[in-house]
Amino acid sequence: MSERVNIQDISAGYRPIVEGRKYNRFFDEPESTDRIILDNGDVDDTVKLMKKVVWKYIDDTKRIAGELHSGSLMQTCHNIWNFLYNHIQYRLDKKGVEQLRRPCRSWAERKQGIDCDCFSIFVSSILINLHIPHSFRITKYGSSDVFQHVYV
């Protein structure tokens, strides 16, 4: 992947996504009780909880991880990026409410959209299943004192 990815590519608003029905077999149906919602949690609490969500639901991406794995690390990462970018809509959570979705829930709600922390949980889960080291990074933009984005 020689080109740099700009977050605006994902978060600029609605974009057409691929239908993706052929990938449904890789994901179980989420349970109605698996929603994790934080009311105005701070960034440290959110990132800690994201890690817990990844490990609690690590089996959610076990099957798709094998499908996305390639002979090289670069190609594997490219495959993961393309899969998520092309199959899952991006949408911010409602103001003041932070949802952390397990990967199966993100897949089920992919047409409505998920935000950066849910994308990051999904990616992290795949990478762990493939034994690829990584970490979460948080960032803020411009003159803001508030962290606005998380990525892997």
Short mmCIF file of N, CA and C in Angstrom, two decimals:
data_model
loop_
_atom_site.label_atom_id
_atom_site.label_comp_id
_atom_site.label_asym_id
_atom_site.label_seq_id
_atom_site.Cartn_x
_atom_site.Cartn_y
_atom_site.Cartn_z
N MET A 1 0.86 -1.16 0.00
CA MET A 1 0.00 0.00 0.00
C MET A 1 0.91 1.22 0.00
N SER A 2 1.11 1.79 -1.12
CA SER A 2 2.04 2.89 -1.24
C SER A 2 1.41 4.24 -0.88
N GLU A 3 0.09 4.38 -1.05
CA GLU A 3 -0.54 5.65 -0.74
C GLU A 3 -0.92 5.72 0.74
N ARG A 4 -0.87 6.93 1.28
CA ARG A 4 -1.27 7.14 2.67
C ARG A 4 -2.79 7.24 2.72
N VAL A 5 -3.35 6.73 3.79
CA VAL A 5 -4.79 6.80 3.97
C VAL A 5 -5.12 8.04 4.79
N ASN A 6 -6.03 8.81 4.30
CA ASN A 6 -6.47 10.02 4.99
C ASN A 6 -7.75 9.68 5.73
N ILE A 7 -7.82 10.03 7.02
CA ILE A 7 -9.02 9.73 7.81
C ILE A 7 -10.26 10.31 7.15
N GLN A 8 -10.12 11.40 6.41
CA GLN A 8 -11.25 11.98 5.72
C GLN A 8 -11.86 10.99 4.73
N ASP A 9 -11.05 10.04 4.24
CA ASP A 9 -11.58 9.03 3.33
C ASP A 9 -12.70 8.24 3.99
N ILE A 10 -12.58 8.03 5.29
CA ILE A 10 -13.57 7.25 6.01
C ILE A 10 -14.64 8.13 6.61
N SER A 11 -14.22 9.20 7.27
CA SER A 11 -15.13 9.95 8.12
C SER A 11 -15.79 11.15 7.45
N ALA A 12 -15.62 11.31 6.16
CA ALA A 12 -16.17 12.48 5.47
C ALA A 12 -17.68 12.42 5.30
N GLY A 13 -18.29 11.31 5.66
CA GLY A 13 -19.73 11.18 5.53
C GLY A 13 -20.09 9.89 4.82
N TYR A 14 -21.34 9.80 4.43
CA TYR A 14 -21.83 8.59 3.78
C TYR A 14 -21.02 8.28 2.53
N ARG A 15 -20.74 7.00 2.35
CA ARG A 15 -20.09 6.53 1.13
C ARG A 15 -20.73 5.19 0.78
N PRO A 16 -20.79 4.85 -0.48
CA PRO A 16 -21.37 3.55 -0.85
C PRO A 16 -20.47 2.42 -0.33
N ILE A 17 -21.09 1.39 0.19
CA ILE A 17 -20.33 0.22 0.63
C ILE A 17 -20.77 -0.99 -0.18
N VAL A 18 -19.90 -2.00 -0.19
CA VAL A 18 -20.16 -3.23 -0.93
C VAL A 18 -21.20 -4.05 -0.18
N GLU A 19 -22.04 -4.76 -0.90
CA GLU A 19 -23.13 -5.53 -0.30
C GLU A 19 -22.64 -6.51 0.76
N GLY A 20 -21.70 -7.38 0.46
CA GLY A 20 -21.02 -8.20 1.45
C GLY A 20 -21.73 -9.41 2.01
N ARG A 21 -22.86 -9.79 1.46
CA ARG A 21 -23.61 -10.95 1.98
C ARG A 21 -22.76 -12.22 2.05
N LYS A 22 -21.81 -12.36 1.14
CA LYS A 22 -20.98 -13.57 1.11
C LYS A 22 -20.11 -13.71 2.35
N TYR A 23 -19.94 -12.63 3.11
CA TYR A 23 -19.13 -12.68 4.33
C TYR A 23 -19.96 -12.96 5.59
N ASN A 24 -21.27 -13.00 5.47
CA ASN A 24 -22.12 -13.26 6.63
C ASN A 24 -21.75 -14.56 7.33
N ARG A 25 -21.30 -15.54 6.57
CA ARG A 25 -20.97 -16.84 7.15
C ARG A 25 -19.80 -16.79 8.13
N PHE A 26 -19.04 -15.71 8.11
CA PHE A 26 -17.91 -15.56 9.01
C PHE A 26 -18.29 -14.97 10.37
N PHE A 27 -19.54 -14.50 10.50
CA PHE A 27 -19.96 -13.80 11.71
C PHE A 27 -21.24 -14.39 12.28
N ASP A 28 -21.24 -14.62 13.59
CA ASP A 28 -22.44 -15.05 14.28
C ASP A 28 -23.37 -13.86 14.45
N GLU A 29 -24.65 -14.15 14.68
CA GLU A 29 -25.60 -13.08 14.98
C GLU A 29 -25.29 -12.53 16.37
N PRO A 30 -25.24 -11.22 16.53
CA PRO A 30 -24.99 -10.67 17.86
C PRO A 30 -26.21 -10.86 18.75
N GLU A 31 -25.97 -10.87 20.05
CA GLU A 31 -27.06 -10.96 21.01
C GLU A 31 -27.57 -9.56 21.31
N SER A 32 -28.82 -9.46 21.71
CA SER A 32 -29.40 -8.15 21.99
C SER A 32 -28.79 -7.51 23.24
N THR A 33 -28.11 -8.30 24.07
CA THR A 33 -27.55 -7.79 25.32
C THR A 33 -26.07 -7.46 25.23
N ASP A 34 -25.49 -7.48 24.03
CA ASP A 34 -24.04 -7.29 23.94
C ASP A 34 -23.62 -5.85 23.67
N ARG A 35 -24.51 -4.91 23.86
CA ARG A 35 -24.19 -3.50 23.65
C ARG A 35 -23.45 -2.93 24.85
N ILE A 36 -22.38 -2.21 24.59
CA ILE A 36 -21.64 -1.53 25.64
C ILE A 36 -21.73 -0.04 25.36
N ILE A 37 -22.33 0.67 26.28
CA ILE A 37 -22.54 2.10 26.08
C ILE A 37 -21.96 2.85 27.26
N LEU A 38 -21.14 3.86 26.96
CA LEU A 38 -20.56 4.72 27.99
C LEU A 38 -21.19 6.10 27.88
N ASP A 39 -21.59 6.63 29.00
CA ASP A 39 -22.06 8.01 29.02
C ASP A 39 -20.89 8.92 29.37
N ASN A 40 -20.41 9.65 28.38
CA ASN A 40 -19.34 10.63 28.58
C ASN A 40 -18.11 10.06 29.29
N GLY A 41 -17.73 8.84 28.96
CA GLY A 41 -16.51 8.27 29.52
C GLY A 41 -15.30 9.01 28.99
N ASP A 42 -14.25 9.12 29.81
CA ASP A 42 -13.07 9.80 29.31
C ASP A 42 -12.27 8.87 28.39
N VAL A 43 -11.31 9.41 27.69
CA VAL A 43 -10.60 8.67 26.65
C VAL A 43 -9.83 7.48 27.23
N ASP A 44 -9.24 7.65 28.41
CA ASP A 44 -8.50 6.53 29.02
C ASP A 44 -9.43 5.37 29.35
N ASP A 45 -10.59 5.68 29.91
CA ASP A 45 -11.57 4.64 30.22
C ASP A 45 -12.05 3.94 28.95
N THR A 46 -12.27 4.73 27.92
CA THR A 46 -12.75 4.17 26.65
C THR A 46 -11.73 3.21 26.05
N VAL A 47 -10.46 3.61 25.99
CA VAL A 47 -9.42 2.75 25.41
C VAL A 47 -9.23 1.48 26.23
N LYS A 48 -9.26 1.60 27.55
CA LYS A 48 -9.16 0.40 28.40
C LYS A 48 -10.32 -0.56 28.13
N LEU A 49 -11.51 -0.01 28.03
CA LEU A 49 -12.67 -0.84 27.77
C LEU A 49 -12.63 -1.44 26.36
N MET A 50 -12.09 -0.69 25.39
CA MET A 50 -11.94 -1.23 24.03
C MET A 50 -11.10 -2.50 24.05
N LYS A 51 -10.01 -2.48 24.81
CA LYS A 51 -9.14 -3.66 24.91
C LYS A 51 -9.90 -4.84 25.51
N LYS A 52 -10.71 -4.57 26.51
CA LYS A 52 -11.51 -5.64 27.13
C LYS A 52 -12.52 -6.21 26.14
N VAL A 53 -13.13 -5.34 25.35
CA VAL A 53 -14.10 -5.80 24.34
C VAL A 53 -13.41 -6.70 23.32
N VAL A 54 -12.23 -6.29 22.87
CA VAL A 54 -11.48 -7.10 21.91
C VAL A 54 -11.26 -8.50 22.46
N TRP A 55 -10.75 -8.60 23.68
CA TRP A 55 -10.43 -9.91 24.25
C TRP A 55 -11.67 -10.72 24.61
N LYS A 56 -12.71 -10.06 25.07
CA LYS A 56 -13.94 -10.79 25.43
C LYS A 56 -14.57 -11.44 24.20
N TYR A 57 -14.50 -10.75 23.06
CA TYR A 57 -15.16 -11.23 21.85
C TYR A 57 -14.15 -11.60 20.76
N ILE A 58 -13.00 -12.08 21.17
CA ILE A 58 -11.91 -12.39 20.23
C ILE A 58 -12.33 -13.41 19.17
N ASP A 59 -13.22 -14.31 19.51
CA ASP A 59 -13.65 -15.32 18.54
C ASP A 59 -14.52 -14.75 17.42
N ASP A 60 -15.04 -13.53 17.60
CA ASP A 60 -15.88 -12.93 16.56
C ASP A 60 -15.17 -12.81 15.21
N THR A 61 -13.85 -12.65 15.22
CA THR A 61 -13.13 -12.43 13.96
C THR A 61 -12.19 -13.58 13.60
N LYS A 62 -12.28 -14.66 14.32
CA LYS A 62 -11.36 -15.78 14.07
C LYS A 62 -11.49 -16.29 12.63
N ARG A 63 -12.72 -16.42 12.15
CA ARG A 63 -12.92 -16.97 10.80
C ARG A 63 -12.57 -15.97 9.70
N ILE A 64 -12.94 -14.71 9.87
CA ILE A 64 -12.62 -13.73 8.82
C ILE A 64 -11.13 -13.43 8.79
N ALA A 65 -10.45 -13.56 9.93
CA ALA A 65 -9.00 -13.31 9.98
C ALA A 65 -8.27 -14.25 9.02
N GLY A 66 -8.65 -15.51 9.02
CA GLY A 66 -8.02 -16.47 8.10
C GLY A 66 -8.26 -16.12 6.64
N GLU A 67 -9.43 -15.58 6.37
CA GLU A 67 -9.78 -15.17 5.00
C GLU A 67 -8.96 -13.97 4.54
N LEU A 68 -8.60 -13.09 5.46
CA LEU A 68 -7.88 -11.86 5.11
C LEU A 68 -6.37 -12.02 5.16
N HIS A 69 -5.91 -13.09 5.77
CA HIS A 69 -4.47 -13.33 5.89
C HIS A 69 -3.85 -13.55 4.51
N SER A 70 -2.64 -13.03 4.35
CA SER A 70 -1.92 -13.16 3.09
C SER A 70 -0.48 -13.56 3.40
N GLY A 71 0.30 -13.74 2.37
CA GLY A 71 1.69 -14.13 2.54
C GLY A 71 2.57 -13.06 3.15
N SER A 72 2.17 -11.81 3.08
CA SER A 72 3.01 -10.74 3.63
C SER A 72 2.20 -9.91 4.62
N LEU A 73 2.90 -9.30 5.56
CA LEU A 73 2.26 -8.43 6.53
C LEU A 73 1.59 -7.25 5.84
N MET A 74 2.27 -6.64 4.89
CA MET A 74 1.73 -5.49 4.17
C MET A 74 0.44 -5.86 3.44
N GLN A 75 0.43 -6.98 2.76
CA GLN A 75 -0.77 -7.38 2.03
C GLN A 75 -1.90 -7.74 2.99
N THR A 76 -1.57 -8.40 4.10
CA THR A 76 -2.59 -8.73 5.10
C THR A 76 -3.23 -7.46 5.64
N CYS A 77 -2.43 -6.47 5.99
CA CYS A 77 -2.97 -5.20 6.50
C CYS A 77 -3.80 -4.51 5.43
N HIS A 78 -3.35 -4.56 4.22
CA HIS A 78 -4.11 -3.98 3.10
C HIS A 78 -5.47 -4.69 2.96
N ASN A 79 -5.47 -6.02 3.08
CA ASN A 79 -6.71 -6.80 2.98
C ASN A 79 -7.68 -6.42 4.09
N ILE A 80 -7.17 -6.26 5.31
CA ILE A 80 -8.02 -5.88 6.45
C ILE A 80 -8.62 -4.51 6.20
N TRP A 81 -7.78 -3.56 5.83
CA TRP A 81 -8.25 -2.19 5.55
C TRP A 81 -9.33 -2.20 4.47
N ASN A 82 -9.05 -2.84 3.35
CA ASN A 82 -10.02 -2.86 2.25
C ASN A 82 -11.33 -3.52 2.66
N PHE A 83 -11.25 -4.60 3.41
CA PHE A 83 -12.46 -5.28 3.85
C PHE A 83 -13.33 -4.35 4.68
N LEU A 84 -12.75 -3.71 5.68
CA LEU A 84 -13.54 -2.84 6.54
C LEU A 84 -14.01 -1.59 5.81
N TYR A 85 -13.12 -0.96 5.06
CA TYR A 85 -13.48 0.26 4.35
C TYR A 85 -14.62 0.02 3.35
N ASN A 86 -14.56 -1.08 2.65
CA ASN A 86 -15.54 -1.34 1.60
C ASN A 86 -16.84 -1.96 2.08
N HIS A 87 -16.85 -2.51 3.30
CA HIS A 87 -18.03 -3.23 3.77
C HIS A 87 -18.73 -2.61 4.97
N ILE A 88 -18.12 -1.62 5.61
CA ILE A 88 -18.73 -1.05 6.81
C ILE A 88 -18.78 0.47 6.70
N GLN A 89 -19.97 1.00 6.84
CA GLN A 89 -20.21 2.45 6.78
C GLN A 89 -19.64 3.11 8.04
N TYR A 90 -19.15 4.33 7.90
CA TYR A 90 -18.67 5.10 9.03
C TYR A 90 -19.74 6.08 9.47
N ARG A 91 -19.99 6.12 10.78
CA ARG A 91 -20.93 7.10 11.33
C ARG A 91 -20.57 7.35 12.79
N LEU A 92 -20.52 8.60 13.16
CA LEU A 92 -20.23 8.96 14.55
C LEU A 92 -21.36 8.52 15.46
N ASP A 93 -21.00 8.16 16.71
CA ASP A 93 -22.02 7.90 17.72
C ASP A 93 -22.73 9.20 18.04
N LYS A 94 -23.91 9.09 18.65
CA LYS A 94 -24.63 10.28 19.08
C LYS A 94 -23.80 11.03 20.12
N LYS A 95 -23.89 12.33 20.10
CA LYS A 95 -23.15 13.20 21.03
C LYS A 95 -23.45 12.79 22.48
N GLY A 96 -22.38 12.59 23.25
CA GLY A 96 -22.53 12.25 24.66
C GLY A 96 -22.71 10.78 24.95
N VAL A 97 -22.81 9.95 23.91
CA VAL A 97 -22.99 8.50 24.09
C VAL A 97 -21.91 7.79 23.30
N GLU A 98 -21.18 6.94 23.96
CA GLU A 98 -20.11 6.19 23.31
C GLU A 98 -20.50 4.71 23.26
N GLN A 99 -20.66 4.17 22.06
CA GLN A 99 -20.96 2.75 21.90
C GLN A 99 -19.69 2.01 21.52
N LEU A 100 -19.43 0.92 22.21
CA LEU A 100 -18.33 0.04 21.85
C LEU A 100 -18.94 -1.28 21.40
N ARG A 101 -18.86 -1.53 20.12
CA ARG A 101 -19.48 -2.71 19.55
C ARG A 101 -18.47 -3.83 19.40
N ARG A 102 -18.91 -5.05 19.71
CA ARG A 102 -18.10 -6.21 19.39
C ARG A 102 -18.12 -6.37 17.87
N PRO A 103 -17.15 -7.07 17.28
CA PRO A 103 -17.12 -7.19 15.82
C PRO A 103 -18.40 -7.76 15.19
N CYS A 104 -19.02 -8.76 15.82
CA CYS A 104 -20.26 -9.29 15.25
C CYS A 104 -21.36 -8.24 15.23
N ARG A 105 -21.43 -7.42 16.25
CA ARG A 105 -22.41 -6.33 16.28
C ARG A 105 -22.07 -5.30 15.20
N SER A 106 -20.80 -4.97 15.06
CA SER A 106 -20.39 -4.02 14.01
C SER A 106 -20.78 -4.54 12.63
N TRP A 107 -20.57 -5.84 12.40
CA TRP A 107 -20.94 -6.42 11.11
C TRP A 107 -22.45 -6.32 10.91
N ALA A 108 -23.22 -6.63 11.94
CA ALA A 108 -24.68 -6.59 11.84
C ALA A 108 -25.18 -5.16 11.59
N GLU A 109 -24.46 -4.17 12.10
CA GLU A 109 -24.88 -2.77 11.97
C GLU A 109 -24.06 -2.01 10.93
N ARG A 110 -23.40 -2.74 10.06
CA ARG A 110 -22.45 -2.14 9.13
C ARG A 110 -23.09 -1.16 8.15
N LYS A 111 -24.35 -1.36 7.81
CA LYS A 111 -25.01 -0.45 6.87
C LYS A 111 -25.41 0.85 7.56
N GLN A 112 -25.77 0.78 8.84
CA GLN A 112 -26.09 2.00 9.60
C GLN A 112 -24.82 2.78 9.91
N GLY A 113 -23.73 2.07 10.17
CA GLY A 113 -22.44 2.70 10.41
C GLY A 113 -21.94 2.56 11.83
N ILE A 114 -20.62 2.55 11.94
CA ILE A 114 -19.94 2.48 13.22
C ILE A 114 -18.86 3.56 13.24
N ASP A 115 -18.39 3.91 14.44
CA ASP A 115 -17.38 4.97 14.51
C ASP A 115 -15.98 4.39 14.67
N CYS A 116 -15.02 5.29 14.91
CA CYS A 116 -13.61 4.89 14.89
C CYS A 116 -13.24 3.88 15.97
N ASP A 117 -13.86 3.96 17.15
CA ASP A 117 -13.49 2.98 18.17
C ASP A 117 -14.00 1.59 17.82
N CYS A 118 -15.15 1.50 17.19
CA CYS A 118 -15.67 0.19 16.77
C CYS A 118 -14.84 -0.36 15.60
N PHE A 119 -14.44 0.51 14.67
CA PHE A 119 -13.52 0.09 13.61
C PHE A 119 -12.23 -0.45 14.22
N SER A 120 -11.71 0.26 15.21
CA SER A 120 -10.45 -0.12 15.85
C SER A 120 -10.57 -1.44 16.60
N ILE A 121 -11.69 -1.65 17.27
CA ILE A 121 -11.94 -2.92 17.95
C ILE A 121 -11.94 -4.05 16.92
N PHE A 122 -12.61 -3.85 15.81
CA PHE A 122 -12.70 -4.85 14.75
C PHE A 122 -11.31 -5.19 14.21
N VAL A 123 -10.54 -4.15 13.87
CA VAL A 123 -9.19 -4.36 13.33
C VAL A 123 -8.31 -5.05 14.36
N SER A 124 -8.33 -4.59 15.60
CA SER A 124 -7.50 -5.17 16.64
C SER A 124 -7.80 -6.64 16.83
N SER A 125 -9.06 -6.99 16.82
CA SER A 125 -9.46 -8.38 16.98
C SER A 125 -8.90 -9.26 15.86
N ILE A 126 -8.97 -8.78 14.64
CA ILE A 126 -8.41 -9.53 13.51
C ILE A 126 -6.89 -9.67 13.67
N LEU A 127 -6.24 -8.57 14.00
CA LEU A 127 -4.78 -8.61 14.15
C LEU A 127 -4.34 -9.56 15.27
N ILE A 128 -5.06 -9.57 16.36
CA ILE A 128 -4.72 -10.51 17.45
C ILE A 128 -4.90 -11.94 16.98
N ASN A 129 -5.97 -12.21 16.27
CA ASN A 129 -6.18 -13.57 15.75
C ASN A 129 -5.08 -13.99 14.79
N LEU A 130 -4.44 -13.03 14.15
CA LEU A 130 -3.35 -13.32 13.23
C LEU A 130 -1.98 -13.17 13.89
N HIS A 131 -1.96 -12.91 15.20
CA HIS A 131 -0.71 -12.76 15.97
C HIS A 131 0.15 -11.61 15.44
N ILE A 132 -0.51 -10.52 15.07
CA ILE A 132 0.19 -9.34 14.57
C ILE A 132 0.19 -8.27 15.66
N PRO A 133 1.38 -7.89 16.16
CA PRO A 133 1.44 -6.87 17.22
C PRO A 133 0.92 -5.52 16.73
N HIS A 134 0.27 -4.80 17.63
CA HIS A 134 -0.29 -3.50 17.30
C HIS A 134 -0.69 -2.79 18.59
N SER A 135 -1.15 -1.57 18.47
CA SER A 135 -1.65 -0.83 19.63
C SER A 135 -2.69 0.18 19.16
N PHE A 136 -3.48 0.68 20.12
CA PHE A 136 -4.42 1.74 19.83
C PHE A 136 -3.70 3.08 19.98
N ARG A 137 -4.03 4.01 19.13
CA ARG A 137 -3.50 5.37 19.20
C ARG A 137 -4.68 6.32 19.25
N ILE A 138 -4.56 7.35 20.07
CA ILE A 138 -5.59 8.38 20.12
C ILE A 138 -4.98 9.69 19.63
N THR A 139 -5.82 10.52 19.05
CA THR A 139 -5.31 11.76 18.50
C THR A 139 -6.34 12.88 18.63
N LYS A 140 -5.84 14.09 18.55
CA LYS A 140 -6.69 15.27 18.49
C LYS A 140 -6.20 16.11 17.32
N TYR A 141 -7.07 16.96 16.80
CA TYR A 141 -6.75 17.71 15.60
C TYR A 141 -6.83 19.21 15.86
N GLY A 142 -6.02 19.94 15.11
CA GLY A 142 -6.05 21.40 15.20
C GLY A 142 -5.70 21.88 16.60
N SER A 143 -6.40 22.87 17.06
CA SER A 143 -6.12 23.46 18.37
C SER A 143 -6.96 22.85 19.48
N SER A 144 -7.66 21.78 19.18
CA SER A 144 -8.53 21.15 20.16
C SER A 144 -7.73 20.53 21.31
N ASP A 145 -8.26 20.63 22.51
CA ASP A 145 -7.67 19.97 23.67
C ASP A 145 -8.33 18.61 23.93
N VAL A 146 -9.28 18.26 23.10
CA VAL A 146 -10.07 17.04 23.29
C VAL A 146 -9.63 16.00 22.27
N PHE A 147 -9.39 14.76 22.75
CA PHE A 147 -9.08 13.67 21.84
C PHE A 147 -10.33 13.35 21.01
N GLN A 148 -10.13 13.17 19.70
CA GLN A 148 -11.27 13.06 18.80
C GLN A 148 -11.27 11.75 18.00
N HIS A 149 -10.18 11.02 18.02
CA HIS A 149 -10.09 9.87 17.12
C HIS A 149 -9.20 8.79 17.73
N VAL A 150 -9.53 7.55 17.46
CA VAL A 150 -8.70 6.43 17.85
C VAL A 150 -8.50 5.55 16.62
N TYR A 151 -7.32 5.00 16.50
CA TYR A 151 -7.03 4.11 15.38
C TYR A 151 -5.99 3.07 15.84
N VAL A 152 -5.82 2.06 15.01
CA VAL A 152 -4.82 1.01 15.30
C VAL A 152 -3.54 1.35 14.60
#
